[in-house]
Amino acid sequence: MGQGDVRATGGDALLAAQDSLEDYAFRYVPRSFRRWSTSAVGVSALGSIAFLADFSIGASIGVVHGTIDAVLGVLLASAIIFVVGGPVAHCAARYNLDLDLVARGAGFGYYGSIITTLVFAGFTCIFFALEGAIMAQGLHTVLGVPLPVGYFVSTVVVVPIVIYGMRALERLQAWTTPLWLVLAVLPLAWLVVSDPQVLDDFTSFTGDPSAVGGGAGGGAPSGPTLSGVVASAAVCFALTPQLAEQVDYLRSMPPRTAENRRSWWIWTVLAGPGWVVFSGLKQVLGVLLAAFLLTRVDPGMGARAVEPVQQFLALYGELLPPWLGAVATLALIVVAQVKINVTNAYSGSLAWLNVWTRVRRTYPGRTIFVVFNLAMALGLMLLDVFSLIGFVLSLYANIVMAWLVTIAVDLVVVRRLLGIGPQYPEFRKGMLHSWNPVGLTSVGLSSVLSLLTFFGAFGEGARSFSVLVAIGVAAVTTPAVALVTRGRWYLRRTDDGIASPLVDEAGNPSGQRLRCHVTGYVFERPDMLASTQVGPFGEPLYVSSLALTLDPTDSYVLPPDAPPTGAADARGR
């Protein structure tokens, strides 16, 4: 390796290490950074689910399928998302890794997880666009701001906060959450208390598909239908990548100890898979608001009944003078949009940076990917992605569930029940193979079959069940491929060359600090490996996963173990 390569690699790694004081875009989050309490992390994570797209999603499926099918669909999707999200959130909070780092060792490999990261990056763009469109609708309705100008304003308003990373996000979520709760809950509570008939209208609402371009009016049947329930759930499943955004907060959880064990579990569950409880409640309220608008306010409102700005203008109209109701509605929309879109922009920038750094082995900094992510979201807004919310989310849900079910099944079934793969979630370059057929085969097969179902290849009657196809195929394929391959593609090495343990006596990632001889920085033990280089006196040298990521020569990477002969060889430390 030449001097120029050393300087280039070390320089990029130094920049990345300095920037990682806020980001840790492709690294383990060290103890020295995780100084928040469990409740502070949990509240920040829950603050990011203030998005108003839930109301639109609930309203759209309620208008098409009616209350009964829509609510049952929300419950079905929420239950499955909770089960899938549990092991993923636990792994991230326990070992302080984002979802990309978890996916590397959970069946995808060092480069294979790039595919899943791109899926998540696309999610952040789509949902930024949906939330930005809602804010633009509010600015247009209340202040008369042209929609394209509103799209631009909703995009740039988050930039100053996103650039400063987790610390700025934690402060924003902490002080805006009470304000959001008051603005959102107060008018809803007042409506139900002051006019109980609204609940009767809600429970008997059979929908109006013509309002959202779904064909002739008349609504859904009065009783539940399997196709309607599953079709409603399919739209809701597209929200599942929100778990990855929750994980971007949960990875900052402090070590779990005897003293904080109870609160650690409460906040990990509540802010991890528990986000879907709050999300599902908002979707049900979206159905209620659509029913309220189309039965009590303006039966001819049409597609506007799924717009949160129209929903809350009508709500506040029952509570306040028109001008004050408009101000309160705009305040709610702006607060909610900023709360979620700072997270969308932040998480999206981490995802794009992660992909770029591994593919190009250079570190351009996170700011450029904040701009890139926002530019893509702005383009989607200008293309009016909001008007296609149901179709876009139903389509996206097929790939989303194939991805996350594969990871969850790998963590629980493959590792815990079958004992295949590393028990400690490995993410470091040099320890993993570049590609692992377990995750790639599962996601590929389940995505293809579910998309074929979605587009009618197996008949019109099966289309509504496409997401369930993705879930079922991923759940079966993941352990099947792991057994067939005998786990040989999980670990490239079973020993990282460092004598000290990866975890402390409490099972938390070790806080021991070692110096990286490439960057000169000190990193914590889980982020380090032994280097192929030795010191001037033959002493061992250590290299950080960050330096390995940015090294184009792989000259510091230890050689692989001998080829394994069976699953037992790949079970990790």
XYZ file of C-alpha atoms in Angstrom:
573
model
C 0.000 0.000 0.000
C 1.497 3.350 -1.053
C 1.824 6.471 1.058
C -0.821 8.218 -1.032
C -3.356 5.487 -0.283
C -2.551 5.660 3.422
C -3.052 9.407 3.505
C -6.281 9.203 1.501
C -7.728 6.444 3.620
C -6.691 8.035 6.894
C -7.906 11.476 5.843
C -11.380 10.293 4.893
C -11.570 8.228 8.071
C -10.569 11.246 10.149
C -13.311 13.342 8.570
C -15.844 10.550 9.093
C -14.792 10.065 12.709
C -15.180 13.780 13.426
C -18.549 13.947 11.675
C -19.627 10.827 13.538
C -19.722 12.813 16.758
C -23.297 13.462 15.587
C -24.037 10.752 13.023
C -22.428 7.325 13.472
C -23.831 6.713 10.002
C -22.182 3.338 9.486
C -20.830 2.561 12.924
C -21.675 1.200 16.304
C -22.817 4.037 18.611
C -20.283 4.122 21.485
C -21.083 4.434 25.183
C -19.343 7.801 25.337
C -22.062 9.236 23.087
C -25.033 7.488 24.700
C -25.551 9.766 27.680
C -29.324 10.168 27.491
C -31.665 8.372 29.861
C -33.877 5.574 28.573
C -36.906 7.866 28.798
C -35.179 10.687 26.893
C -34.342 8.321 24.039
C -37.832 6.829 24.096
C -39.638 10.179 24.086
C -37.451 11.395 21.215
C -38.223 8.247 19.234
C -41.963 8.552 19.835
C -41.835 12.220 18.900
C -40.984 11.206 15.357
C -44.338 9.434 14.872
C -46.315 12.681 14.952
C -46.776 12.407 11.194
C -50.191 13.221 9.772
C -49.942 10.730 6.901
C -51.533 8.215 9.297
C -54.758 10.213 9.202
C -54.634 10.247 5.393
C -53.923 6.516 5.187
C -56.772 5.681 7.551
C -59.118 8.015 5.711
C -58.207 6.616 2.287
C -58.791 2.976 3.240
C -61.940 3.923 5.184
C -63.412 5.737 2.196
C -62.697 2.791 -0.106
C -63.544 -0.135 2.197
C -65.721 1.284 4.969
C -65.101 1.435 8.695
C -65.284 -2.257 9.561
C -62.849 -3.492 6.922
C -60.532 -0.521 7.420
C -60.313 -0.862 11.200
C -59.812 -4.637 11.020
C -57.125 -4.061 8.390
C -55.354 -1.575 10.639
C -55.474 -4.049 13.538
C -54.140 -6.898 11.370
C -51.262 -4.831 10.024
C -50.433 -3.375 13.443
C -50.274 -6.814 15.078
C -47.923 -8.212 12.417
C -45.731 -5.091 12.424
C -45.437 -5.299 16.221
C -44.327 -8.944 16.064
C -41.836 -8.255 13.271
C -40.519 -5.103 14.932
C -39.899 -6.589 18.374
C -36.667 -8.530 17.728
C -35.306 -5.847 15.406
C -35.817 -3.053 17.945
C -34.356 -5.161 20.753
C -31.225 -5.963 18.749
C -30.706 -2.310 17.817
C -31.214 -0.995 21.348
C -29.189 -3.743 23.028
C -26.201 -3.567 20.677
C -26.520 0.079 19.538
C -26.708 -0.515 15.800
C -28.903 0.969 13.107
C -30.965 -1.293 10.881
C -28.372 -1.434 8.127
C -25.730 -2.703 10.553
C -28.210 -5.226 11.955
C -29.074 -6.420 8.427
C -25.414 -7.005 7.501
C -25.116 -9.906 9.908
C -28.778 -10.931 9.720
C -28.576 -12.772 6.440
C -27.414 -10.171 3.917
C -23.643 -9.749 4.187
C -21.470 -6.648 4.185
C -22.464 -5.464 0.709
C -25.755 -7.341 0.475
C -27.367 -5.084 3.069
C -26.978 -2.174 0.646
C -30.139 -3.461 -1.027
C -32.134 -3.144 2.176
C -30.645 0.282 2.872
C -31.820 1.495 -0.538
C -35.337 0.254 0.263
C -35.284 2.281 3.469
C -33.808 5.357 1.775
C -36.680 5.232 -0.704
C -39.138 5.095 2.192
C -37.726 8.280 3.724
C -38.139 10.087 0.386
C -41.716 8.896 -0.123
C -42.843 9.783 3.386
C -41.023 13.095 3.399
C -42.929 13.895 0.204
C -46.281 12.848 1.710
C -45.744 14.917 4.865
C -44.347 17.852 2.898
C -47.413 17.761 0.637
C -49.658 17.910 3.716
C -47.827 21.007 4.963
C -48.088 22.597 1.515
C -51.831 21.870 1.509
C -52.107 23.644 4.851
C -50.169 26.688 3.646
C -52.293 26.795 0.493
C -55.648 26.432 2.250
C -54.985 28.811 5.147
C -52.592 31.375 3.648
C -53.163 30.975 -0.096
C -49.547 29.943 -0.740
C -49.240 28.222 -4.169
C -48.654 24.506 -3.778
C -45.223 24.438 -5.522
C -44.013 27.208 -3.195
C -45.417 25.279 -0.241
C -43.530 22.171 -1.357
C -40.281 24.148 -1.405
C -40.923 25.734 1.999
C -41.763 22.381 3.607
C -38.512 20.985 2.209
C -36.037 23.657 3.278
C -37.526 24.332 6.722
C -35.992 21.157 8.168
C -32.442 21.711 6.878
C -31.030 23.747 9.811
C -32.118 21.106 12.325
C -31.167 17.988 10.351
C -27.585 19.083 9.742
C -26.836 19.051 13.486
C -27.859 15.415 13.979
C -29.163 13.497 16.987
C -28.579 16.139 19.648
C -30.676 18.718 17.789
C -33.367 16.145 17.015
C -33.624 15.100 20.668
C -34.210 18.713 21.770
C -36.754 19.376 19.024
C -38.794 16.239 19.748
C -38.761 16.878 23.505
C -40.272 20.366 23.441
C -42.662 19.937 20.491
C -44.348 16.681 21.564
C -46.591 18.268 24.269
C -47.614 20.998 21.811
C -48.495 18.427 19.155
C -50.542 16.377 21.626
C -52.605 19.408 22.664
C -53.229 20.532 19.085
C -54.157 17.063 17.811
C -56.007 15.493 20.743
C -58.036 18.446 22.023
C -60.316 18.928 18.982
C -60.794 15.171 18.574
C -61.779 14.767 22.214
C -64.118 17.745 22.009
C -65.854 16.371 18.908
C -66.558 12.971 20.482
C -67.666 14.407 23.838
C -69.858 17.154 22.412
C -71.449 15.068 19.649
C -71.582 11.312 20.462
C -73.585 10.741 17.267
C -70.275 11.039 15.440
C -69.328 7.600 16.768
C -72.541 6.078 15.392
C -71.814 7.618 11.992
C -68.282 6.227 12.207
C -69.306 2.639 13.033
C -71.954 2.567 10.289
C -69.808 4.240 7.620
C -69.570 1.974 4.544
C -67.294 4.210 2.522
C -67.551 6.103 -0.730
C -64.983 4.749 -3.219
C -65.967 7.350 -5.835
C -64.568 10.039 -3.515
C -61.021 8.834 -4.132
C -61.389 7.549 -7.664
C -62.354 4.042 -6.621
C -65.312 3.623 -8.945
C -69.013 4.037 -8.359
C -70.260 5.112 -4.985
C -72.273 3.034 -2.619
C -69.596 1.923 -0.231
C -68.496 -1.445 1.046
C -70.788 -4.198 2.354
C -72.077 -3.637 5.890
C -70.171 -6.645 7.240
C -66.457 -7.432 7.099
C -64.965 -8.970 3.964
C -61.648 -10.801 3.878
C -60.496 -9.042 0.712
C -61.375 -5.618 2.140
C -59.561 -6.295 5.423
C -56.430 -7.570 3.690
C -56.440 -4.755 1.121
C -56.705 -2.210 3.929
C -53.852 -3.872 5.792
C -51.703 -3.832 2.647
C -51.648 -0.024 2.612
C -50.785 0.094 6.324
C -47.879 -2.334 5.898
C -46.017 0.296 3.880
C -45.472 2.174 7.145
C -43.299 -0.655 8.495
C -39.976 1.053 7.582
C -40.859 3.621 10.218
C -39.299 1.002 12.488
C -35.926 1.851 10.938
C -36.418 5.491 11.909
C -37.326 4.425 15.438
C -34.113 2.401 15.477
C -32.097 5.493 14.531
C -33.112 6.799 17.960
C -33.082 3.496 19.861
C -29.456 2.808 18.928
C -28.613 5.604 21.388
C -30.049 3.648 24.322
C -27.744 3.493 27.379
C -26.410 0.086 28.495
C -29.024 -2.121 30.140
C -28.190 -2.568 33.816
C -29.872 -3.965 36.913
C -30.829 -0.421 37.899
C -32.471 0.638 34.631
C -33.629 -2.768 33.389
C -37.335 -2.060 33.867
C -37.309 1.358 32.217
C -34.974 0.092 29.474
C -37.470 -2.600 28.476
C -40.497 -0.302 28.755
C -39.024 2.351 26.490
C -37.485 -0.141 24.053
C -40.851 -1.821 23.536
C -42.862 1.388 23.587
C -40.602 3.337 21.233
C -39.619 0.278 19.172
C -42.454 -1.977 18.001
C -44.840 0.055 20.163
C -44.793 2.929 17.680
C -47.344 1.002 15.626
C -49.901 1.198 18.478
C -49.920 4.988 18.219
C -49.776 4.844 14.441
C -52.690 2.427 14.267
C -54.760 4.627 16.576
C -54.183 7.608 14.304
C -55.205 5.559 11.271
C -58.475 4.603 12.974
C -59.024 8.271 13.818
C -58.413 9.020 10.144
C -61.327 6.732 9.275
C -63.463 8.559 11.850
C -62.522 11.943 10.396
C -63.299 10.839 6.842
C -66.677 9.543 7.977
C -67.314 12.834 9.808
C -66.478 14.935 6.753
C -68.446 12.841 4.250
C -71.544 12.295 6.411
C -71.790 15.504 8.448
C -69.757 18.289 6.865
C -69.834 17.948 3.068
C -70.863 14.684 1.347
C -69.528 16.133 -1.912
C -66.043 16.798 -0.539
C -64.566 13.888 -2.491
C -60.835 13.248 -2.317
C -60.286 16.245 -0.030
C -61.746 14.164 2.803
C -58.408 12.341 3.098
C -56.424 15.578 3.525
C -55.513 16.272 7.178
C -55.831 20.017 6.636
C -59.511 19.590 5.715
C -60.059 17.161 8.571
C -58.672 19.466 11.242
C -60.221 22.606 9.778
C -63.593 20.889 10.191
C -62.692 19.768 13.725
C -61.525 23.180 14.848
C -64.589 24.677 13.178
C -66.655 22.878 15.839
C -64.526 24.346 18.617
C -63.211 27.787 17.607
C -64.047 30.796 15.433
C -63.093 30.154 11.785
C -59.985 32.374 11.767
C -58.643 30.903 14.995
C -59.435 27.378 13.840
C -57.414 28.016 10.676
C -54.457 29.257 12.737
C -54.610 26.227 15.052
C -54.842 23.843 12.084
C -51.832 25.408 10.397
C -49.867 25.295 13.669
C -50.636 21.568 14.075
C -49.656 20.770 10.509
C -46.392 22.714 10.644
C -45.369 21.194 14.003
C -46.247 17.649 12.890
C -44.512 18.036 9.538
C -41.315 19.359 11.052
C -41.271 16.655 13.768
C -41.432 13.773 11.319
C -39.580 15.262 8.381
C -36.474 16.126 10.367
C -36.354 12.393 11.111
C -37.067 11.439 7.490
C -34.316 13.761 6.271
C -31.869 12.669 8.982
C -32.427 8.932 8.562
C -32.447 9.236 4.794
C -29.127 11.070 4.772
C -27.585 8.341 6.943
C -28.895 5.654 4.591
C -27.633 7.301 1.402
C -24.259 8.066 3.004
C -23.974 4.468 4.172
C -24.532 3.160 0.650
C -22.179 5.674 -0.975
C -19.357 5.041 1.489
C -19.396 1.285 1.067
C -19.656 1.409 -2.731
C -17.236 4.278 -3.382
C -15.069 3.969 -0.244
C -14.962 7.735 0.111
C -16.568 9.998 2.671
C -18.148 13.152 1.208
C -19.940 14.046 4.469
C -23.588 13.712 5.454
C -24.696 17.217 4.447
C -24.565 16.489 0.728
C -26.934 13.549 1.231
C -29.334 15.679 3.251
C -29.611 17.857 0.151
C -29.866 14.818 -2.148
C -32.629 13.217 -0.081
C -34.595 16.460 0.098
C -34.241 17.066 -3.639
C -35.715 13.641 -4.396
C -38.580 14.229 -1.973
C -39.293 17.626 -3.529
C -39.427 15.969 -6.945
C -42.019 13.483 -5.683
C -44.107 16.331 -4.270
C -44.032 18.161 -7.592
C -45.169 14.909 -9.257
C -48.173 14.900 -6.855
C -47.346 11.622 -5.146
C -49.976 12.456 -2.482
C -52.823 11.854 -4.950
C -51.556 8.277 -5.437
C -51.046 7.525 -1.741
C -53.042 4.288 -1.691
C -51.459 2.740 -4.797
C -47.901 3.835 -3.985
C -48.028 2.504 -0.422
C -49.702 -0.772 -1.416
C -47.019 -1.372 -4.037
C -44.146 -0.443 -1.734
C -45.464 -2.605 1.096
C -44.639 -5.798 -0.816
C -40.895 -5.130 -0.834
C -40.900 -3.574 2.638
C -42.414 -6.609 4.325
C -40.173 -9.032 2.414
C -37.169 -7.131 3.778
C -38.178 -6.722 7.421
C -39.725 -10.164 7.862
C -36.476 -11.672 6.551
C -34.441 -9.789 9.170
C -36.829 -10.612 12.028
C -36.998 -14.313 11.127
C -33.214 -14.461 10.847
C -32.789 -12.911 14.310
C -35.299 -15.189 16.016
C -35.596 -18.429 14.062
C -32.228 -18.806 12.346
C -30.011 -17.547 15.165
C -31.910 -18.399 18.318
C -33.906 -21.500 17.417
C -31.638 -23.108 14.802
C -28.362 -21.803 16.246
C -27.056 -20.758 12.844
C -25.058 -17.569 12.415
C -23.394 -15.288 14.975
C -25.241 -14.766 18.244
C -23.622 -11.334 18.569
C -24.820 -9.121 15.684
C -21.744 -8.793 13.493
C -21.387 -5.782 11.182
C -17.649 -5.208 10.718
C -15.941 -5.472 7.385
C -13.562 -8.397 7.353
C -15.736 -10.400 9.724
C -18.566 -10.843 7.210
C -18.771 -12.221 3.714
C -19.669 -9.631 1.104
C -22.912 -11.419 0.224
C -25.101 -13.885 2.064
C -27.625 -15.897 0.000
C -29.976 -16.295 2.983
C -31.329 -12.752 3.043
C -30.863 -12.058 -0.633
C -32.748 -15.179 -1.725
C -35.538 -14.546 0.768
C -36.077 -10.904 -0.193
C -35.727 -11.613 -3.903
C -38.144 -14.529 -4.012
C -40.759 -13.041 -1.701
C -40.649 -9.645 -3.475
C -41.047 -11.166 -6.939
C -43.919 -13.455 -5.951
C -45.756 -10.733 -4.010
C -45.363 -8.185 -6.825
C -46.615 -10.706 -9.385
C -49.615 -11.253 -7.119
C -50.088 -7.488 -6.733
C -50.198 -6.964 -10.503
C -52.714 -9.772 -11.047
C -50.533 -12.592 -12.369
C -52.374 -15.105 -10.173
C -55.855 -13.671 -10.714
C -57.748 -10.604 -9.560
C -58.994 -12.325 -6.436
C -55.445 -12.830 -5.165
C -54.258 -9.226 -5.621
C -55.367 -8.093 -2.168
C -53.242 -10.832 -0.589
C -49.917 -9.821 -2.164
C -48.360 -8.510 1.067
C -49.342 -11.679 2.913
C -47.543 -13.593 0.161
C -44.409 -11.523 0.841
C -44.659 -12.217 4.574
C -45.284 -15.952 4.203
C -42.598 -16.591 1.590
C -39.973 -14.610 3.546
C -40.837 -16.428 6.773
C -40.334 -19.842 5.127
C -37.461 -19.071 2.764
C -35.119 -17.477 5.321
C -34.626 -20.521 7.597
C -34.821 -22.890 4.629
C -31.868 -21.266 2.835
C -29.931 -20.979 6.102
C -30.315 -24.724 6.607
C -29.434 -25.580 3.018
C -26.291 -23.427 3.080
C -25.488 -24.639 6.633
C -24.798 -21.052 7.704
C -21.462 -20.936 5.912
C -22.042 -17.422 4.497
C -22.654 -15.644 7.795
C -19.104 -15.185 9.045
C -15.874 -14.798 7.103
C -13.989 -15.067 10.404
C -15.050 -16.244 13.845
C -12.255 -14.388 15.656
C -11.528 -10.664 15.285
C -8.002 -11.066 16.623
C -8.540 -9.107 19.842
C -8.160 -11.015 23.105
C -10.558 -8.907 25.223
C -14.295 -9.760 25.138
C -16.839 -7.938 22.986
C -19.351 -7.683 25.822
C -19.046 -6.819 29.496
C -20.268 -8.850 32.462
C -23.807 -7.487 32.009
C -23.941 -8.541 28.353
C -23.637 -4.991 27.017
C -21.131 -4.079 24.281
C -17.772 -3.472 25.933
C -16.709 0.083 26.702
C -12.984 -0.733 26.449
C -11.166 1.801 24.274
C -8.504 0.959 21.713
C -6.548 3.191 19.354
C -6.904 2.808 15.589
C -3.430 2.943 14.076
C -4.814 4.272 10.748
C -6.731 7.291 12.034
C -5.033 7.802 15.382
C -8.482 8.006 17.020
C -9.619 5.961 20.009
C -12.659 3.743 19.365
C -14.591 1.387 21.603
C -13.982 -2.355 21.489
C -17.049 -3.401 19.404
C -15.850 -1.070 16.636
C -12.340 -2.555 16.397
C -10.465 -5.473 14.842
C -6.881 -6.590 14.868
C -4.896 -5.244 11.949
C -2.601 -7.167 9.631
C 0.041 -4.570 10.520
C 2.147 -4.842 13.689
C 3.950 -2.209 15.727
C 7.698 -1.461 15.620
C 8.301 -3.937 18.439
C 5.974 -6.596 17.088
C 3.067 -5.500 19.262
C -0.474 -5.945 17.869
C -2.131 -2.964 16.190
C -5.839 -2.341 15.897
C -7.954 -0.870 13.128
C -11.445 0.610 13.349
C -14.357 -0.593 11.261
C -14.539 2.982 9.974
C -11.002 2.835 8.566
C -11.700 -0.566 7.022
C -14.824 0.785 5.338
C -12.849 3.585 3.698
C -9.744 1.577 2.794
C -9.794 0.785 -0.953
C -6.943 -1.746 -0.665
C -8.227 -4.051 2.101
C -4.625 -4.233 3.273
C -5.565 -4.208 6.972
C -8.166 -6.996 6.724
C -7.240 -10.292 8.360
C -7.397 -13.387 6.123
C -10.533 -15.531 6.242
C -10.909 -18.622 8.370
C -10.634 -22.016 6.746
C -13.845 -22.834 4.840
C -16.454 -24.059 7.356
C -17.750 -27.574 7.154
C -21.174 -27.005 8.673
C -23.500 -24.768 10.582
C -21.682 -25.346 13.840
C -18.637 -23.544 12.408
C -20.668 -20.389 11.767
C -22.279 -19.914 15.147
C -19.983 -17.116 16.176
C -18.321 -16.424 19.448
